[in-house]
PDB file of C-alpha atoms in Angstrom:
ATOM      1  CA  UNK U 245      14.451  56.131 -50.695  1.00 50.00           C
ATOM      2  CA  UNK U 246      14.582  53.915 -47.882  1.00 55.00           C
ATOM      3  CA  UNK U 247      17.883  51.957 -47.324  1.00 54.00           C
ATOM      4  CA  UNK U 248      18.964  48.062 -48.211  1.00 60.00           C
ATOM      5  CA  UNK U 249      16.430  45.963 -46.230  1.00 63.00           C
ATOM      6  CA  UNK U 250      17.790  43.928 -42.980  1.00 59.00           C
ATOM      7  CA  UNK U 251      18.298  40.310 -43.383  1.00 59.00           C
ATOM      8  CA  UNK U 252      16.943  38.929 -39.935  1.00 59.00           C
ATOM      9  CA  UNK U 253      18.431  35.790 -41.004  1.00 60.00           C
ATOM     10  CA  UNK U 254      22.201  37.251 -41.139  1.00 57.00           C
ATOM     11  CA  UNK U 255      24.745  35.966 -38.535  1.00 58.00           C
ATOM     12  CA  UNK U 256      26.121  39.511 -38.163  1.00 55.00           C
ATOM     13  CA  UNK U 257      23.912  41.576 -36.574  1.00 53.00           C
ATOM     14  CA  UNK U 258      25.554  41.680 -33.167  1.00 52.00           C
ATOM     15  CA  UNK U 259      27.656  44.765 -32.719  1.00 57.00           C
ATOM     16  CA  UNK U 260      30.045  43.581 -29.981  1.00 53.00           C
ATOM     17  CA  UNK U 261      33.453  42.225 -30.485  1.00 57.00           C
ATOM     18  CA  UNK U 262      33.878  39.057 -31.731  1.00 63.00           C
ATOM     19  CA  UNK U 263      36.697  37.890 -28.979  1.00 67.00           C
ATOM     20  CA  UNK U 264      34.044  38.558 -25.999  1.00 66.00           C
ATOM     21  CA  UNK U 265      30.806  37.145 -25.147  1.00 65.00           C
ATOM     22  CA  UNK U 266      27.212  39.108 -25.589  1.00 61.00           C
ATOM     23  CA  UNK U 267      25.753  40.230 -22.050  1.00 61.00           C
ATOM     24  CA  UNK U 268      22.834  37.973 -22.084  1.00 61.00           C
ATOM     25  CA  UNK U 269      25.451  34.962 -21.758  1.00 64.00           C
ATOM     26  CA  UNK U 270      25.518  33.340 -18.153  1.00 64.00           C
ATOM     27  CA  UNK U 271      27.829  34.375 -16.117  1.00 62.00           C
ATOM     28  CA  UNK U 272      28.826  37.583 -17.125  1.00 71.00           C
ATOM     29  CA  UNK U 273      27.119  39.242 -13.175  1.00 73.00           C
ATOM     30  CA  UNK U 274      30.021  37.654 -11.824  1.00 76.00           C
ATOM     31  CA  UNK U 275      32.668  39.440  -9.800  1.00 76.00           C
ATOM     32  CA  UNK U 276      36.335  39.240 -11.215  1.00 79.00           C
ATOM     33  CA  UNK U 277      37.605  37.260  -8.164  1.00 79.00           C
ATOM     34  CA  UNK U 278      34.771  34.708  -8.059  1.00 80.00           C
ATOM     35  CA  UNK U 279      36.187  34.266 -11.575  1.00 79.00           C
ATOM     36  CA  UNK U 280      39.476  34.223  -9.982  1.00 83.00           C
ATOM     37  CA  UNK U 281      38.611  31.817  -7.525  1.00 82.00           C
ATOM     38  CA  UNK U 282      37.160  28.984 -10.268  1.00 80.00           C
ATOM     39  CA  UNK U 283      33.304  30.146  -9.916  1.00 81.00           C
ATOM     40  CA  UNK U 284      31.636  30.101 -13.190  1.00 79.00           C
ATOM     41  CA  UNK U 285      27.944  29.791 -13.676  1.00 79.00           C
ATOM     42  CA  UNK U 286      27.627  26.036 -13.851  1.00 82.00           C
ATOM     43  CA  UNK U 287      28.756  25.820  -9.928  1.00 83.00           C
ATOM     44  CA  UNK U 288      25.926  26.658  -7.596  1.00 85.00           C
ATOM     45  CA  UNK U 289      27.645  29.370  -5.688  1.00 84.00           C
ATOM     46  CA  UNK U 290      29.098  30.797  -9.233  1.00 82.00           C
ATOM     47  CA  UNK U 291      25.245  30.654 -10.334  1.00 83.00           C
ATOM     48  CA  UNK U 292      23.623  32.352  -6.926  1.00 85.00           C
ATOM     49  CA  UNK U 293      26.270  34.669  -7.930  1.00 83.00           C
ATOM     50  CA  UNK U 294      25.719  35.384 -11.146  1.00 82.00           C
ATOM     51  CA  UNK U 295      22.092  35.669 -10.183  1.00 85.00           C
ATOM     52  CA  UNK U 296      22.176  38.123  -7.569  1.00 86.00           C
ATOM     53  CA  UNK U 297      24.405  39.924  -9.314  1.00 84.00           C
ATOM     54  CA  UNK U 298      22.212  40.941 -12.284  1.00 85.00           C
ATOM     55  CA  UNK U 299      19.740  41.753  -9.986  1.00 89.00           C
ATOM     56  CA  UNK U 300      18.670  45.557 -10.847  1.00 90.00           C
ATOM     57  CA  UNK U 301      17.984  47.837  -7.487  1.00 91.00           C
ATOM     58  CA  UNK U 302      15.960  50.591  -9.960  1.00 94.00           C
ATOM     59  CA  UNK U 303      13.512  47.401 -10.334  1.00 94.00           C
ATOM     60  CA  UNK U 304      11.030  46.347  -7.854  1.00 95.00           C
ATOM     61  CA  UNK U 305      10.713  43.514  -7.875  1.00 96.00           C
ATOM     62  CA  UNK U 306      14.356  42.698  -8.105  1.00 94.00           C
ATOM     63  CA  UNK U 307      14.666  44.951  -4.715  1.00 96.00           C
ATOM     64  CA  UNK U 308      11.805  42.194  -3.536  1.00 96.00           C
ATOM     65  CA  UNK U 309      14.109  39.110  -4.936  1.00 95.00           C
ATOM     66  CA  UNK U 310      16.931  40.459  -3.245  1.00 94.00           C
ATOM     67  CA  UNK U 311      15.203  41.107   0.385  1.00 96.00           C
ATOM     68  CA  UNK U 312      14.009  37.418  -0.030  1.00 96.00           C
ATOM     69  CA  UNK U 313      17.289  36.011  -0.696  1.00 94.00           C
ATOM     70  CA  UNK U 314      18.424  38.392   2.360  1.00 94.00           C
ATOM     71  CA  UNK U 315      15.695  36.441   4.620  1.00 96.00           C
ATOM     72  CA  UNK U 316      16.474  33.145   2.930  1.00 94.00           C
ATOM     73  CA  UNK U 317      20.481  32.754   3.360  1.00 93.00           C
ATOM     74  CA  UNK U 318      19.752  34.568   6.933  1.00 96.00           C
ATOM     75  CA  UNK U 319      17.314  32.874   8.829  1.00 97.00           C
ATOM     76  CA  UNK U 320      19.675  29.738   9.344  1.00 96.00           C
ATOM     77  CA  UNK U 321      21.989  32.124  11.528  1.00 96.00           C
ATOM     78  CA  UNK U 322      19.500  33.618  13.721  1.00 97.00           C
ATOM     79  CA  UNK U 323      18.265  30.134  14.028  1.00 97.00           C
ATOM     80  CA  UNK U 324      21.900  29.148  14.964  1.00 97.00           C
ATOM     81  CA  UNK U 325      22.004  32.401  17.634  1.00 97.00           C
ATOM     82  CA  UNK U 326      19.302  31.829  18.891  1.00 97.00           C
ATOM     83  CA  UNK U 327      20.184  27.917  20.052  1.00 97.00           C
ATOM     84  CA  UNK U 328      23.446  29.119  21.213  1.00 97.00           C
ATOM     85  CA  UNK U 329      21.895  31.788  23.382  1.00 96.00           C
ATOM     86  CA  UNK U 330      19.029  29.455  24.428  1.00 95.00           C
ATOM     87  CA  UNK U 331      21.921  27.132  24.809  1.00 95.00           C
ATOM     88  CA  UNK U 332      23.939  29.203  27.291  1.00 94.00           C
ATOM     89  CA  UNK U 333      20.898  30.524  29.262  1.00 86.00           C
TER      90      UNK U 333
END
């Protein structure tokens, strides 16, 4: 005989403590001293944190997210080096 049926509509049916926040909430990727520093998920750096931080390396596209980001936030230094060399040449 199977068992009492589920109520989908019950409020209960997480299974994590009541004093903490589920997983899925934002801002939970963050590092413990970019919450120490004031960075939450509603700041853009907090949010690019939070972001790259639940990026998964197993996945590939996330490896393909994270190389673009890479090539992104890069590019403005070796554009930067490179008129400082051109610059001083």
């Amino acid at each position: 005989m199977p068992g009492p049926e589920r109520d989908w509509y019950d409020e209960d049916l997480d299974d994590h403590d009541d004093d903490t926040e589920p997983s899925w909430f934002p801002g939970q990727h963050l590092p413990e001293h970019a919450r120490a520093m004031g960075l939450n998920h509603t700041v853009p750096e907090g949010a690019l944190l939070d972001f790259a931080g639940s990026l998964n390396g197993a996945k590939p596209l996330h490896r393909v997210t994270a190389w673009m980001l890479l090539v992104v936030f890069g590019m403005p230094v070796v554009f930067t080096v490179m008129r400082i060399w051109y610059a001083l040449t």
